[in-house]
Coordinates of C-alpha atoms in Angstrom, one line a residue:
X829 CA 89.7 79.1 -139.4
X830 CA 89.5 75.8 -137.7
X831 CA 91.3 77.1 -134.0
X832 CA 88.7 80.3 -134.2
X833 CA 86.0 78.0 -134.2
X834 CA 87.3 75.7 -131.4
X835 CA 88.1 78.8 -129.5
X836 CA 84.0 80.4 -130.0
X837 CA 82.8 76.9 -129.2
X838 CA 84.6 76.6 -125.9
X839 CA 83.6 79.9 -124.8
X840 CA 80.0 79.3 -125.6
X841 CA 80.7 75.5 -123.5
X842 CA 81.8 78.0 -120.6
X843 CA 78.6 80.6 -120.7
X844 CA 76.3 77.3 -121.0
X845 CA 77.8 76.1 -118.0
X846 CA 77.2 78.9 -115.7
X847 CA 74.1 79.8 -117.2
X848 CA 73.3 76.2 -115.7
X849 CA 74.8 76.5 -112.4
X850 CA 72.8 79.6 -111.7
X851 CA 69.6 78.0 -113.1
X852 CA 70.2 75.0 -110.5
X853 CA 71.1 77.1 -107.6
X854 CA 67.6 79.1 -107.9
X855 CA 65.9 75.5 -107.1
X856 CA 67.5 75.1 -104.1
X857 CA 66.5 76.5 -100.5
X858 CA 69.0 77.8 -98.2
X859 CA 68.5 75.5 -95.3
X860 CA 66.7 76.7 -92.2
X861 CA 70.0 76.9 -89.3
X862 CA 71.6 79.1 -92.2
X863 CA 68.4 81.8 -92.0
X864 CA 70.4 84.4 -89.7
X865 CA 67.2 86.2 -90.2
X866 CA 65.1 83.3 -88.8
X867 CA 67.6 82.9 -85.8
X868 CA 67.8 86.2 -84.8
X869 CA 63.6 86.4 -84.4
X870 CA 62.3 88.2 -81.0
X871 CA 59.6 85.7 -79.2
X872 CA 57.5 87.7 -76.9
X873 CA 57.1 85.8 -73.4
X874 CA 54.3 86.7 -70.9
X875 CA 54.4 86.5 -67.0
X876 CA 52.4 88.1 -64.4
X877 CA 54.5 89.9 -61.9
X878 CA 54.3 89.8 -58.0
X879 CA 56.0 92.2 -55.9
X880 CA 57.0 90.3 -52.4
X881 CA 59.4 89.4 -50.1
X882 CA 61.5 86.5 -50.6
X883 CA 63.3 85.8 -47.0
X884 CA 62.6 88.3 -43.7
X885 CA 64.5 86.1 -42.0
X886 CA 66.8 88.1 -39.2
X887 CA 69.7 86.7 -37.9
X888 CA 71.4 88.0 -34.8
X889 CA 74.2 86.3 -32.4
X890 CA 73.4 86.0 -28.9
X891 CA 74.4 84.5 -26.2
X892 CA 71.9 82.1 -23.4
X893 CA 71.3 83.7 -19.7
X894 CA 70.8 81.4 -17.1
X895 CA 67.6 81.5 -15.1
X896 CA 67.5 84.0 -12.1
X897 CA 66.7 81.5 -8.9
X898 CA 65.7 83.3 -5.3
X899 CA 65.9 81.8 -1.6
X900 CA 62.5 82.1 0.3
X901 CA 63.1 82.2 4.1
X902 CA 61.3 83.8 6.8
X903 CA 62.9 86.9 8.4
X904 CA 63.3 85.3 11.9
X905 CA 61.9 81.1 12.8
X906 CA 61.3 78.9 15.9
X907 CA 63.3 77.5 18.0
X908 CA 64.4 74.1 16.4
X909 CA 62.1 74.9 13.7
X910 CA 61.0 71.9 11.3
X911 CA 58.6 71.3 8.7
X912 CA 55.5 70.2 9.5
X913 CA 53.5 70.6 6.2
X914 CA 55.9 70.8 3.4
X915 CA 56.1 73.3 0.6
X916 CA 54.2 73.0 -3.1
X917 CA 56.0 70.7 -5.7
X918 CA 58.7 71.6 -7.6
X919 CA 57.6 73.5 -11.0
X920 CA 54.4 74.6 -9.1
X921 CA 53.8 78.3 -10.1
X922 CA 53.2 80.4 -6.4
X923 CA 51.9 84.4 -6.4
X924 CA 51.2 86.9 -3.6
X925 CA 48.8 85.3 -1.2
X926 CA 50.2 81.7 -1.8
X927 CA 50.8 79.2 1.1
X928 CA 54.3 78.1 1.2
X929 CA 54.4 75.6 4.2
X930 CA 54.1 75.2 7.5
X931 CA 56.8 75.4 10.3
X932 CA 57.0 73.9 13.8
X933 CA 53.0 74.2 12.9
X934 CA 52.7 77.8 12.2
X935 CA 52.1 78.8 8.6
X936 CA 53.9 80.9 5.8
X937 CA 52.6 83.0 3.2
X938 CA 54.1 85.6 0.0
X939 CA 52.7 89.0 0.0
X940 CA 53.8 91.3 -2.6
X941 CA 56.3 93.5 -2.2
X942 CA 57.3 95.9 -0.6
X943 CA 56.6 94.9 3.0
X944 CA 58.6 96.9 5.8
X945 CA 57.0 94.4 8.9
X946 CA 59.7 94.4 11.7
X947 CA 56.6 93.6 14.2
X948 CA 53.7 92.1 15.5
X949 CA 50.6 93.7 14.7
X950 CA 47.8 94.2 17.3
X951 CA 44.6 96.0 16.9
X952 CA 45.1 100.2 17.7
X953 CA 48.7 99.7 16.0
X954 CA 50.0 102.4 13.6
X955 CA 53.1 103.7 11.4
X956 CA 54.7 102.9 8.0
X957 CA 54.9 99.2 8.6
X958 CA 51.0 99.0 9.0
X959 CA 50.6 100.7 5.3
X960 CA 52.7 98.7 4.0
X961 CA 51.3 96.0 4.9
X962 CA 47.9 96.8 3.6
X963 CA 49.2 98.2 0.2
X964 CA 50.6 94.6 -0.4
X965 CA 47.4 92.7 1.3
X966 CA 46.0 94.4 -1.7
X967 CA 48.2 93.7 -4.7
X968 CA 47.9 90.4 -3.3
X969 CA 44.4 89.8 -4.1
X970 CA 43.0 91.0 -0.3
X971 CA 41.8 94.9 -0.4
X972 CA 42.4 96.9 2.5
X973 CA 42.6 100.9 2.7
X974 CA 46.0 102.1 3.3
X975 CA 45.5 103.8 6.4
X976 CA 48.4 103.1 8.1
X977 CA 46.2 101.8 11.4
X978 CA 45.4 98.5 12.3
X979 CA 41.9 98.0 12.3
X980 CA 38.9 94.9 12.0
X981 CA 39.5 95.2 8.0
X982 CA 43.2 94.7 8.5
X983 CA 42.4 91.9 11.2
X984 CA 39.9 90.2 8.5
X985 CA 42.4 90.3 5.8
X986 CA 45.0 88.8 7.2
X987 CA 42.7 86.1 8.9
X988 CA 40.9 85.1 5.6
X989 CA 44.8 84.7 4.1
X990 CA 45.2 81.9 6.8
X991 CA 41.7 80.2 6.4
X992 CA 43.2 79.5 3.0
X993 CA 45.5 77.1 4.9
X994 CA 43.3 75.9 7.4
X995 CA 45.0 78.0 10.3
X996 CA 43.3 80.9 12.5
X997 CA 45.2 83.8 13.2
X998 CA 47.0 83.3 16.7
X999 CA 45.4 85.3 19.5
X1000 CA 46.8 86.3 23.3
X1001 CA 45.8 87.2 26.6
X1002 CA 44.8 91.2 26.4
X1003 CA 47.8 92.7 28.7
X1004 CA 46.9 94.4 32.6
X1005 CA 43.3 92.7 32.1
X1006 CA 42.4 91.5 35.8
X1007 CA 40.9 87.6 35.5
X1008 CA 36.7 88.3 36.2
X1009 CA 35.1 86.4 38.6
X1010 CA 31.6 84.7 37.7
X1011 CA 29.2 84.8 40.1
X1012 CA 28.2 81.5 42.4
X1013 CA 25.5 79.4 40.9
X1014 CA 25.8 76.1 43.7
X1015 CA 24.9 78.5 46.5
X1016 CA 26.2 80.5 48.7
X1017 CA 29.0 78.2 50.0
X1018 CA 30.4 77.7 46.5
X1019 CA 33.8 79.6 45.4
X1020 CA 33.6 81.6 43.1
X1021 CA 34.7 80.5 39.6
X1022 CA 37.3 82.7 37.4
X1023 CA 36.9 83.9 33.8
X1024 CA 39.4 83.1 31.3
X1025 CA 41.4 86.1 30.8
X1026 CA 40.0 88.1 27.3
X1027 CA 42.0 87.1 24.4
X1028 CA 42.4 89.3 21.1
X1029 CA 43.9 88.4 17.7
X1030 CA 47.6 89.7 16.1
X1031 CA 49.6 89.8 13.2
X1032 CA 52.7 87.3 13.4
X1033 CA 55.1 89.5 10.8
X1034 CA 57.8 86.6 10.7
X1035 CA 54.7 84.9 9.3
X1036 CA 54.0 86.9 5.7
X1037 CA 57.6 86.9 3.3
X1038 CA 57.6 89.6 1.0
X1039 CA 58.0 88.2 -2.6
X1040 CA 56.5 88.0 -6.0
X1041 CA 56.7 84.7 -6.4
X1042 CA 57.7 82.6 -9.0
X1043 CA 58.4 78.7 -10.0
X1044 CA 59.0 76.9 -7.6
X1045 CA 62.7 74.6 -8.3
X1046 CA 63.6 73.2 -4.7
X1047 CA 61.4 73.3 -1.5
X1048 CA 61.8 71.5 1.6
X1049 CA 60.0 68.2 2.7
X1050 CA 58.2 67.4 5.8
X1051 CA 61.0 66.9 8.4
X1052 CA 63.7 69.1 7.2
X1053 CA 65.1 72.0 9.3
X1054 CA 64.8 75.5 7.2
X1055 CA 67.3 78.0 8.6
X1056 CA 70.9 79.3 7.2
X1057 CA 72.3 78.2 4.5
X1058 CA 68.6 75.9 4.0
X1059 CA 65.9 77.8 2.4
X1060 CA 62.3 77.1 2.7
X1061 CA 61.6 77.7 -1.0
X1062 CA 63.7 78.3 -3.8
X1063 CA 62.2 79.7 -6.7
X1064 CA 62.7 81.0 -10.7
X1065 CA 62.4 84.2 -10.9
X1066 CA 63.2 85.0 -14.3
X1067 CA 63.2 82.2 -16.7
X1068 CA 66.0 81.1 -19.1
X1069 CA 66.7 83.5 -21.8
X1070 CA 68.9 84.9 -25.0
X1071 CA 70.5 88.5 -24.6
X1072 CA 72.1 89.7 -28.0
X1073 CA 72.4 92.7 -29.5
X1074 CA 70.4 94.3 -32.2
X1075 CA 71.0 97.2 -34.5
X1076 CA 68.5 100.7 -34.0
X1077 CA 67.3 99.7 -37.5
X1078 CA 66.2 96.2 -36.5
X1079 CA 64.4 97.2 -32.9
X1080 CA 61.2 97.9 -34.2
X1081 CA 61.4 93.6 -35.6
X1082 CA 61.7 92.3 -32.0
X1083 CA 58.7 94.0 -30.0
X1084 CA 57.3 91.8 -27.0
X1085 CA 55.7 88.6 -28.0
X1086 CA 57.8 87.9 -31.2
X1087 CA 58.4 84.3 -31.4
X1088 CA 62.4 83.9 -32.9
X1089 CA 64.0 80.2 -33.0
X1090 CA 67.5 79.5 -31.9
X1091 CA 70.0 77.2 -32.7
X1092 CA 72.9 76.7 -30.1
X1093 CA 76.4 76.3 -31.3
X1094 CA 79.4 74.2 -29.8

């Protein structure tokens, strides 16, 4: 009788105990990192969107071109020819209709091209020379109508282009014109006294170069002797550039006066 009680009150020990344990646990809170529940929350995050473009940035490989440079020198120069009044500066920028010196004392001018001159002009002259000439009196800056005969307008043209350098066009005796005689005026003893022969005005082709000009990069100086290998003028033609090639989907990026950068490499 004794061991059954012993054994009822140890199992009653044993329910009193867990009835405890579960009574304590029910005070406690889980702690918050062991809330899956809690961790596994969706937070909602607002931003305004843009649409835009991040980099349209293009970059190509190319390579640099050297500058183009052209010799000026007349077609055909004095004998012992030297500079009397020397050519612009260097880096000065010269155009059809631009002085660019003075030889032996005679003075040089650009006119656009083309210009087929092969001769002297003279008033009454005519042929494909002449309208060439005019065409580029023209496009340089001195209208003239292209009629392919030298007239007064020709004449004027060409002498208001030398009035820019302080010249006159050159003139000549007029050919199989007999010398008139002017009358007495001390008497009838007194000789008579001789006309000057007429004169009229020409064209001196050697005198206009056909070119469109350019920067000027070497020139010669009062003194030196233009002729062979010694141009009058040397000029830029075409400035320093970069030639690469771009892809047909890309041409459209690189229409005329789009500024790119470069960076040269070793």
């Amino acid at each position: 009788m004794t061991t059954r009680r012993r054994q009822v009150g140890l199992l009653l020990l044993v329910s009193a105990l867990v009835v405890s344990s579960f009574i304590l646990g029910r005070q406690f809170a889980k702690p918050a990192w062991q809330d899956v529940s809690k961790q596994a929350a969706t937070v909602d995050v607002w931003v305004p969107a843009e649409q835009r473009v991040v980099s349209d940035d293009v970059q190509i490989s190319g390579s640099i071109v050297p500058p183009t440079t052209s010799p000026l020198l007349p077609a055909s120069l004095p004998d012992s020819a030297i500079m009397t009044v020397a050519a612009p500066q260097n880096g000065a920028t010269i155009s059809p209709g631009s002085f660019i010196g003075e030889i032996s004392g005679k003075p040089y001018f650009i006119l656009a091209p083309p210009l087929s001159l092969y001769r002297d002009l003279r008033e009454g002259d005519e042929g494909a020379d002449v309208r060439t000439l005019q065409q580029s009196l023209t496009a340089s800056g001195y209208k003239v109508p292209a009629t392919g005969h030298v007239g007064t307008i020709t004449l004027d043209a060409v002498a208001r282009l030398f009035a820019t350098a302080e010249h006159s066009l050159p003139t000549e005796n007029v050919p199989d014109q007999p010398a008139a005689t002017q009358s007495p005026t001390d008497g009838p003893s007194a000789a008579a006294a001789p006309k000057p022969p007429p004169k009229r005005r020409y064209i001196p082709h050697a005198q206009l170069v056909a070119s469109k000009g350019g920067v000027i990069t070497s020139g010669l100086r009062v003194g030196d002797r233009p002729g062979g290998e010694t141009p009058l003028l040397r000029i830029e033609t075409a400035p320093r550039s970069i030639r690469a090639l771009v892809s047909a989907d890309l041409v459209s990026r690189f229409a005329v006066g789009t500024h790119v950068a470069g960076t040269l490499a070793d």
